[in-house]
Structure formats: structure tokens, C-alpha cells
Amino acid sequence: MERTKLPKNIRQIGDKDYMYRIYIEDYVYTFIKRLMNNNDLTAKAGILLGQYTKVDDAHCYFIYGAVTVNELWSELGELQFSEAIWEEVQENQQKYFPKTEICGWFLRGSEEYSPDLILLKQMHRKLFHRESLLYVSKGGESGILVGGMEPPTEVKGYYIYYEKNPQMQQYMSSQNPEKKVENYVKDEAAHNFRQVMQEKKVHMQRQQQIFWKKAILAAAIVLFIIGMRIWMNLNRPDQSDGVEAGAEVTQFDTVSPSSSVSSVSVPATENVPASSQESSIADVLQASAQKEAAAAISVQSQDIKYIVKPGDTLIGICVNKYGTTQMLPKLCELNHISNANEIFVGQEIDLP
């Protein structure tokens, strides 16, 4: 399961961290979150499994496995990793997540034991390699620490990505044999994300088809006009008459240069040669074709994204863009936002 490319279907949590790029697969993220938010007040802990690599001077972590750790505390209430714990971790790793490496661990405190951050950092440096992660939850808040800095520092944000993960599904089923994994973890977010991406793809394809149809029509009109003008020039009875006709048309154009084509007074046919009238009509048709092509290009370049600014709310964006709050559920579904009040500055919002 070694990764060679960055995930495509991702959702950003927090701010972008340019030094550390952490990708947690959705099944793993859901599994850890449920352990963290469990009504059981006992402490919870486990090991993060996946792959660590370096891409363009950024430390990249791909977490696609997690196993729980039992009996982590001694009788004195001290945090410890015994040989029995490591044997259990290695057994689950080989059974469910072969060809992975230990990328760190996660921890949630209890009423009796609230993890001290300083002691956790010391233990993190002692038990895990320099670049490992620590996902810790304390007092209702959670965050990820990286051991690459001295002391370990908290990263600004991370990513959730959506892919098939049968290994994690099998492990979750083993932990809850009475529940089917389909009911344990609903993959609605991934399904909705793929559906939105498919709808966007179809929309873009339709826009491209409309653009090319209009562009081809405009090109055909221009070619027709050019052909008509060439034909009229070849069939003029007298070249001098054409020059005089051109002079007369120029004279009429200079009478009111600011007026539009529709407002120009056309002289009587008895004073203007027929070839000059045909030439003027061809110019009008050519200008119309150019406007049509420009309109087609402007349709293609419409923007469908909105960048969140300071002071913005999702309800405010919905009212400003649509004049009503009825589109708010669609806006949340399109951007996978579970809480309409949780948006951040710089976030890209897709507009339906």
C-alpha cells in the first residue's frame, strides 16, 4: 500500500502547514474520533500506522491504519509501553496492516488521568522516532504534535482523504463483531464528495460543448462574410465606382461617430451603389459574430468558487449570492460542512 502520489479527494482541517502535510484516511479519522468522543470515561490510546516520506522539502504522513492499545497505565497510574503492548501492536500490524510503519500514536485522557503535555513530549521523544506524530485530546480539544522539532510542536492543520480502505474496515469489524462495518462507518462523505466532483465534471463538459458550438458558429459566420466580400469585390462592375462608394460611406460614418450601427442613417439606394450596401451589411454581420464569440468566451470563464474573507459567515455568503438562506443546506452539502458556523479565512467555497 505504498503511496507514490498525493491523495486527490481531500478535506482540509485547520490551516495549511507548509512543513508538515498530514493525510488521515476517513475510516481511520472516524475510528479515532469515535474513541475520543466515546461516553466511556476511561483513557484511550492507540498506534498510528501508515507511511512517512518527504516531498519537495515537506514532511508527508499518510495514515491509513490505527490500532488500539490496552493496559497502557500501570497500577500507579503512570503511562507505560510494556513489551506485551508492543507485541500486541506488532501482531495487529502484521495481520491487518502489512507493509506499514509506525507513524506515531494517539491519546485521550480520562477523569482520573489528564495527560500532562510536558511529560507527553518527553515520552514521545523517548519511545518514537524523531519525525513521529502524537494525536492528543485534552479538555475537549485535540491537536497533532510532531516530534521533528525540539520540543515537539503542534501542526497548524491536516487533511482527511477518501479512499477504499479494506484493511481498516476489517480491523474495525474485529473490534465490533456484532456490528457490520457498513453500519459502523458510513461513507456518505466520500460518496457525496465523488458525486459533487462528477456533477462538476459534467457541468464543465456541457460548458465546453456550448463554447465550442458558439465558437464554430462564429467562425462559420466570419468565413461566410469573408467569402461574400471577396465575391462582391470580384464582381464589381467598375473599380472607380467602388472607390467613390467607399468615400460616400465614409462620409456618412463621420456624421455621427458616437452613434451605434442601428442608429446610422442609411442613404437612399439611388445615391449609394449596391456593392457598397452589401459591404456595409457584411461589416455589421462580422461585428455581430465577434460579439457572439466574446460572449461565449465570457461564459466559459465564469468563476464558481468563493474565497472566505474576514467577517464572512456561511449564511451571509448564501444571502449575498442567492438572496435567501434556502440554499444553505445545498451549500453545506456541496462543501462537506457539517457545522455552518465553522468556516475559516482563505477557505475555498464551491457555489452550487
Short mmCIF file of C-alpha atoms in Angstrom, two decimals:
data_model
loop_
_atom_site.label_atom_id
_atom_site.label_comp_id
_atom_site.label_asym_id
_atom_site.label_seq_id
_atom_site.Cartn_x
_atom_site.Cartn_y
_atom_site.Cartn_z
CA MET A 1 0.00 0.00 0.00
CA GLU A 2 2.96 2.25 -0.53
CA ARG A 3 1.96 5.69 -1.78
CA THR A 4 3.65 7.41 -4.70
CA LYS A 5 1.08 10.22 -5.27
CA LEU A 6 -0.77 12.66 -3.06
CA PRO A 7 -4.49 11.95 -2.47
CA LYS A 8 -6.93 13.84 -4.69
CA ASN A 9 -10.19 13.69 -2.69
CA ILE A 10 -9.21 15.63 0.43
CA ARG A 11 -10.85 17.86 3.05
CA GLN A 12 -8.73 20.36 4.97
CA ILE A 13 -8.96 20.63 8.77
CA GLY A 14 -7.44 23.82 10.20
CA ASP A 15 -4.82 25.90 8.40
CA LYS A 16 -2.36 24.67 5.80
CA ASP A 17 1.03 23.71 7.23
CA TYR A 18 3.77 24.00 4.63
CA MET A 19 6.37 22.00 6.59
CA TYR A 20 4.17 19.07 7.64
CA ARG A 21 1.45 17.63 5.39
CA ILE A 22 -0.58 15.04 7.31
CA TYR A 23 -3.18 12.93 5.45
CA ILE A 24 -5.51 10.76 7.55
CA GLU A 25 -7.81 8.32 5.73
CA ASP A 26 -11.50 8.85 6.51
CA TYR A 27 -12.08 5.43 8.13
CA VAL A 28 -9.08 5.96 10.43
CA TYR A 29 -10.19 9.51 11.28
CA THR A 30 -13.73 8.29 12.11
CA PHE A 31 -12.38 5.43 14.22
CA ILE A 32 -10.13 7.74 16.27
CA LYS A 33 -12.82 10.41 16.66
CA ARG A 34 -15.29 7.85 17.98
CA LEU A 35 -12.76 6.66 20.52
CA MET A 36 -12.03 10.25 21.54
CA ASN A 37 -15.74 11.14 21.86
CA ASN A 38 -16.83 7.87 23.47
CA ASN A 39 -19.01 8.22 26.58
CA ASP A 40 -16.69 5.75 28.29
CA LEU A 41 -14.63 7.93 30.66
CA THR A 42 -11.57 5.67 30.65
CA ALA A 43 -8.41 6.78 28.90
CA LYS A 44 -7.93 5.70 25.30
CA ALA A 45 -4.73 5.22 23.31
CA GLY A 46 -3.50 3.63 20.12
CA ILE A 47 -0.85 3.50 17.42
CA LEU A 48 -0.95 5.31 14.06
CA LEU A 49 0.19 3.20 11.10
CA GLY A 50 0.98 4.25 7.55
CA GLN A 51 3.83 5.77 5.59
CA TYR A 52 6.22 8.67 6.07
CA THR A 53 8.02 10.29 3.15
CA LYS A 54 9.44 13.64 2.12
CA VAL A 55 8.06 15.53 -0.91
CA ASP A 56 9.50 18.90 -2.01
CA ASP A 57 11.09 19.57 1.42
CA ALA A 58 7.73 18.88 3.14
CA HIS A 59 7.27 16.04 5.64
CA CYS A 60 4.32 13.95 4.38
CA TYR A 61 2.43 11.42 6.52
CA PHE A 62 -0.19 9.04 5.11
CA ILE A 63 -2.14 7.45 7.98
CA TYR A 64 -4.31 4.55 6.74
CA GLY A 65 -4.32 2.35 9.85
CA ALA A 66 -4.85 2.65 13.61
CA VAL A 67 -4.87 0.00 16.38
CA THR A 68 -5.90 0.45 19.99
CA VAL A 69 -3.57 -0.18 22.92
CA ASN A 70 -4.84 -1.74 26.16
CA GLU A 71 -3.38 -1.68 29.68
CA LEU A 72 -1.26 1.35 28.92
CA TRP A 73 -1.29 2.57 32.53
CA SER A 74 0.48 0.95 35.42
CA GLU A 75 -1.04 0.35 38.85
CA LEU A 76 0.42 3.67 39.94
CA GLY A 77 -1.37 5.48 37.09
CA GLU A 78 1.80 6.05 35.11
CA LEU A 79 1.83 5.90 31.31
CA GLN A 80 3.93 3.00 30.02
CA PHE A 81 4.59 0.91 26.90
CA SER A 82 5.40 -2.62 28.04
CA GLU A 83 6.76 -5.46 25.90
CA ALA A 84 3.33 -7.10 25.93
CA ILE A 85 1.82 -3.93 24.42
CA TRP A 86 4.41 -3.80 21.64
CA GLU A 87 3.84 -7.48 20.86
CA GLU A 88 0.11 -6.85 20.56
CA VAL A 89 0.74 -3.86 18.27
CA GLN A 90 3.08 -5.85 16.02
CA GLU A 91 0.60 -8.73 15.82
CA ASN A 92 -2.26 -6.44 14.70
CA GLN A 93 0.07 -4.57 12.34
CA GLN A 94 1.16 -7.75 10.56
CA LYS A 95 -2.39 -9.13 10.45
CA TYR A 96 -4.28 -6.08 9.24
CA PHE A 97 -1.74 -3.51 8.03
CA PRO A 98 1.29 -5.25 6.48
CA LYS A 99 3.96 -3.13 4.80
CA THR A 100 3.19 -0.15 7.05
CA GLU A 101 5.37 1.67 9.53
CA ILE A 102 4.59 3.19 12.92
CA CYS A 103 4.00 6.89 12.29
CA GLY A 104 3.02 7.85 15.85
CA TRP A 105 0.30 7.39 18.43
CA PHE A 106 -2.93 8.93 19.73
CA LEU A 107 -4.10 9.51 23.29
CA ARG A 108 -7.21 10.67 25.16
CA GLY A 109 -7.14 11.34 28.87
CA SER A 110 -9.74 10.43 31.48
CA GLU A 111 -11.20 11.97 34.60
CA GLU A 112 -8.54 10.23 36.70
CA TYR A 113 -5.70 10.84 34.26
CA SER A 114 -5.29 14.10 32.39
CA PRO A 115 -2.12 13.90 30.27
CA ASP A 116 0.49 16.48 31.10
CA LEU A 117 1.77 17.92 27.81
CA ILE A 118 5.37 18.26 29.03
CA LEU A 119 5.51 14.62 30.16
CA LEU A 120 3.86 13.51 26.93
CA LYS A 121 6.51 15.30 24.87
CA GLN A 122 9.27 13.67 26.90
CA MET A 123 7.72 10.23 26.45
CA HIS A 124 7.13 10.92 22.76
CA ARG A 125 10.82 11.63 22.16
CA LYS A 126 11.83 8.57 24.21
CA LEU A 127 9.58 5.93 22.60
CA PHE A 128 9.11 7.07 19.00
CA HIS A 129 11.37 8.17 16.18
CA ARG A 130 12.19 11.80 15.56
CA GLU A 131 9.54 12.50 12.92
CA SER A 132 6.61 10.62 14.54
CA LEU A 133 3.18 12.09 15.34
CA LEU A 134 1.19 12.43 18.55
CA TYR A 135 -2.58 13.00 18.25
CA VAL A 136 -3.68 14.09 21.72
CA SER A 137 -7.09 15.08 23.13
CA LYS A 138 -7.35 17.06 26.34
CA GLY A 139 -10.15 19.09 27.82
CA GLY A 140 -12.42 18.76 24.78
CA GLU A 141 -9.71 19.97 22.42
CA SER A 142 -7.48 17.93 20.14
CA GLY A 143 -4.38 18.54 18.10
CA ILE A 144 -1.41 16.85 16.43
CA LEU A 145 2.17 17.21 17.62
CA VAL A 146 5.21 16.35 15.51
CA GLY A 147 8.44 15.20 17.12
CA GLY A 148 10.65 16.69 14.40
CA MET A 149 11.09 19.92 16.35
CA GLU A 150 12.67 20.34 19.77
CA PRO A 151 10.45 20.47 21.71
CA PRO A 152 7.68 18.77 19.66
CA THR A 153 5.47 21.38 18.04
CA GLU A 154 1.78 21.41 17.12
CA VAL A 155 0.96 21.50 13.39
CA LYS A 156 -1.48 24.08 12.07
CA GLY A 157 -3.78 21.62 10.30
CA TYR A 158 -4.13 18.33 8.47
CA TYR A 159 -6.18 16.65 5.73
CA ILE A 160 -8.86 13.96 5.61
CA TYR A 161 -8.79 11.93 2.39
CA TYR A 162 -11.29 9.43 0.98
CA GLU A 163 -10.20 6.10 -0.49
CA LYS A 164 -11.07 2.42 -0.23
CA ASN A 165 -9.54 1.01 2.94
CA PRO A 166 -10.48 -2.68 3.40
CA GLN A 167 -7.68 -3.24 5.95
CA MET A 168 -9.11 -0.65 8.33
CA GLN A 169 -12.64 -1.97 7.75
CA GLN A 170 -11.54 -5.49 8.72
CA TYR A 171 -9.85 -4.25 11.88
CA MET A 172 -12.90 -2.22 12.88
CA SER A 173 -15.11 -5.28 12.34
CA SER A 174 -12.83 -7.31 14.61
CA GLN A 175 -13.23 -4.72 17.35
CA ASN A 176 -17.02 -4.69 16.98
CA PRO A 177 -18.04 -8.15 15.72
CA GLU A 178 -21.74 -7.52 16.43
CA LYS A 179 -21.80 -4.54 14.04
CA LYS A 180 -21.23 -4.58 10.33
CA VAL A 181 -18.57 -2.17 9.20
CA GLU A 182 -21.01 -0.60 6.71
CA ASN A 183 -23.18 0.45 9.66
CA TYR A 184 -20.22 1.34 11.85
CA VAL A 185 -18.71 3.83 9.42
CA LYS A 186 -20.98 5.46 6.90
CA ASP A 187 -19.04 6.50 3.83
CA GLU A 188 -21.55 9.23 2.96
CA ALA A 189 -18.92 11.97 2.91
CA ALA A 190 -16.82 10.13 0.34
CA HIS A 191 -19.91 9.28 -1.73
CA ASN A 192 -21.15 12.88 -1.67
CA PHE A 193 -17.70 14.18 -2.50
CA ARG A 194 -17.42 11.91 -5.55
CA GLN A 195 -20.95 12.84 -6.63
CA VAL A 196 -20.15 16.56 -6.42
CA MET A 197 -16.96 16.06 -8.41
CA GLN A 198 -18.89 14.10 -11.07
CA GLU A 199 -21.54 16.85 -11.29
CA LYS A 200 -18.79 19.44 -11.70
CA LYS A 201 -17.19 17.37 -14.44
CA VAL A 202 -20.50 17.06 -16.34
CA HIS A 203 -21.15 20.79 -15.90
CA MET A 204 -17.72 21.69 -17.27
CA GLN A 205 -18.20 19.34 -20.22
CA ARG A 206 -21.52 20.98 -21.06
CA GLN A 207 -19.97 24.44 -20.80
CA GLN A 208 -17.17 23.36 -23.13
CA GLN A 209 -19.65 21.95 -25.62
CA ILE A 210 -21.63 25.21 -25.62
CA PHE A 211 -18.42 27.21 -26.02
CA TRP A 212 -17.20 25.18 -28.98
CA LYS A 213 -20.59 25.24 -30.68
CA LYS A 214 -20.70 29.03 -30.44
CA ALA A 215 -17.08 29.34 -31.49
CA ILE A 216 -17.67 27.14 -34.57
CA LEU A 217 -20.81 29.10 -35.45
CA ALA A 218 -18.96 32.39 -35.12
CA ALA A 219 -16.10 31.09 -37.26
CA ALA A 220 -18.57 29.92 -39.91
CA ILE A 221 -20.23 33.33 -39.98
CA VAL A 222 -16.86 35.08 -40.30
CA LEU A 223 -15.80 32.77 -43.12
CA PHE A 224 -19.13 33.34 -44.89
CA ILE A 225 -18.73 37.12 -44.58
CA ILE A 226 -15.17 37.00 -45.88
CA GLY A 227 -16.28 34.84 -48.81
CA MET A 228 -19.13 37.23 -49.61
CA ARG A 229 -16.82 40.23 -49.55
CA ILE A 230 -14.32 38.50 -51.85
CA TRP A 231 -17.13 37.53 -54.22
CA MET A 232 -18.51 41.09 -54.23
CA ASN A 233 -15.06 42.56 -54.91
CA LEU A 234 -14.53 40.20 -57.83
CA ASN A 235 -17.92 41.04 -59.32
CA ARG A 236 -17.76 44.85 -59.09
CA PRO A 237 -18.52 46.44 -62.50
CA ASP A 238 -16.07 49.29 -62.07
CA GLN A 239 -13.23 49.78 -59.54
CA SER A 240 -13.63 53.55 -59.56
CA ASP A 241 -17.29 53.19 -58.60
CA GLY A 242 -16.21 51.14 -55.61
CA VAL A 243 -13.78 53.88 -54.51
CA GLU A 244 -16.47 56.53 -54.81
CA ALA A 245 -18.92 54.32 -52.93
CA GLY A 246 -16.36 53.84 -50.16
CA ALA A 247 -15.91 57.61 -49.96
CA GLU A 248 -19.66 58.12 -49.66
CA VAL A 249 -19.96 55.51 -46.90
CA THR A 250 -17.06 57.12 -45.03
CA GLN A 251 -18.76 60.48 -45.30
CA PHE A 252 -21.94 59.11 -43.73
CA ASP A 253 -19.93 57.42 -40.94
CA THR A 254 -18.25 60.69 -39.94
CA VAL A 255 -21.58 62.47 -39.47
CA SER A 256 -22.19 60.82 -36.04
CA PRO A 257 -19.22 58.65 -34.94
CA SER A 258 -20.64 58.01 -31.45
CA SER A 259 -23.92 56.52 -32.64
CA SER A 260 -24.46 52.72 -32.85
CA VAL A 261 -24.89 50.70 -36.03
CA SER A 262 -28.64 50.64 -35.62
CA SER A 263 -28.86 54.45 -35.38
CA VAL A 264 -26.82 55.31 -38.51
CA SER A 265 -28.99 56.83 -41.22
CA VAL A 266 -28.72 54.73 -44.39
CA PRO A 267 -28.71 56.84 -47.57
CA ALA A 268 -31.19 56.24 -50.34
CA THR A 269 -30.36 53.35 -52.62
CA GLU A 270 -30.36 55.57 -55.60
CA ASN A 271 -27.31 57.50 -54.30
CA VAL A 272 -25.26 54.54 -52.96
CA PRO A 273 -24.15 51.66 -55.23
CA ALA A 274 -25.44 48.17 -54.40
CA SER A 275 -21.93 46.87 -53.76
CA SER A 276 -21.42 49.47 -51.00
CA GLN A 277 -24.69 48.49 -49.30
CA GLU A 278 -23.66 44.80 -49.32
CA SER A 279 -20.26 45.72 -47.89
CA SER A 280 -21.88 47.67 -45.02
CA ILE A 281 -24.19 44.74 -44.21
CA ALA A 282 -21.19 42.40 -44.19
CA ASP A 283 -19.40 44.67 -41.67
CA VAL A 284 -22.45 44.57 -39.36
CA LEU A 285 -22.63 40.77 -39.56
CA GLN A 286 -18.90 40.48 -38.81
CA ALA A 287 -19.22 42.72 -35.73
CA SER A 288 -22.17 40.62 -34.52
CA ALA A 289 -20.14 37.42 -34.92
CA GLN A 290 -17.25 38.89 -32.91
CA LYS A 291 -19.63 39.84 -30.06
CA GLU A 292 -21.09 36.32 -30.10
CA ALA A 293 -17.62 34.76 -29.79
CA ALA A 294 -16.68 37.14 -26.94
CA ALA A 295 -19.92 36.24 -25.11
CA ALA A 296 -19.12 32.53 -25.47
CA ILE A 297 -15.64 33.03 -24.02
CA SER A 298 -17.04 35.03 -21.07
CA VAL A 299 -19.47 32.19 -20.27
CA GLN A 300 -16.54 29.74 -20.18
CA SER A 301 -14.54 31.88 -17.72
CA GLN A 302 -17.22 32.29 -15.06
CA ASP A 303 -15.95 31.64 -11.56
CA ILE A 304 -17.76 29.09 -9.37
CA LYS A 305 -15.63 29.47 -6.22
CA TYR A 306 -15.72 31.96 -3.34
CA ILE A 307 -12.78 32.69 -1.02
CA VAL A 308 -13.82 33.26 2.61
CA LYS A 309 -12.87 36.75 3.87
CA PRO A 310 -12.57 38.08 7.44
CA GLY A 311 -16.03 38.53 8.93
CA ASP A 312 -17.75 36.19 6.46
CA THR A 313 -20.34 33.66 7.59
CA LEU A 314 -21.81 30.86 5.52
CA ILE A 315 -25.31 32.30 6.00
CA GLY A 316 -24.09 35.74 4.89
CA ILE A 317 -22.43 34.26 1.78
CA CYS A 318 -25.65 32.38 0.97
CA VAL A 319 -27.80 35.56 1.32
CA ASN A 320 -25.35 37.70 -0.71
CA LYS A 321 -25.10 35.17 -3.54
CA TYR A 322 -28.71 33.95 -3.72
CA GLY A 323 -30.78 36.50 -1.77
CA THR A 324 -32.13 33.79 0.55
CA THR A 325 -31.00 31.21 3.12
CA GLN A 326 -32.81 28.35 1.39
CA MET A 327 -29.59 27.40 -0.46
CA LEU A 328 -27.68 26.98 2.85
CA PRO A 329 -28.23 23.15 3.10
CA LYS A 330 -27.10 22.72 -0.51
CA LEU A 331 -24.03 24.92 0.18
CA CYS A 332 -23.11 22.82 3.25
CA GLU A 333 -23.61 19.53 1.38
CA LEU A 334 -21.55 20.71 -1.61
CA ASN A 335 -18.59 21.71 0.61
CA HIS A 336 -18.97 18.88 3.22
CA ILE A 337 -19.55 21.37 6.04
CA SER A 338 -21.27 19.75 9.00
CA ASN A 339 -21.42 22.97 11.04
CA ALA A 340 -22.40 26.12 9.11
CA ASN A 341 -20.64 28.28 11.72
CA GLU A 342 -17.23 26.64 11.21
CA ILE A 343 -15.56 28.26 8.21
CA PHE A 344 -12.18 29.96 8.14
CA VAL A 345 -10.50 32.80 6.32
CA GLY A 346 -8.97 31.74 3.00
CA GLN A 347 -11.21 28.67 2.64
CA GLU A 348 -12.47 27.99 -0.90
CA ILE A 349 -16.26 27.66 -1.01
CA ASP A 350 -17.79 25.96 -4.05
CA LEU A 351 -21.03 27.68 -5.12
CA PRO A 352 -23.85 25.47 -6.47
#
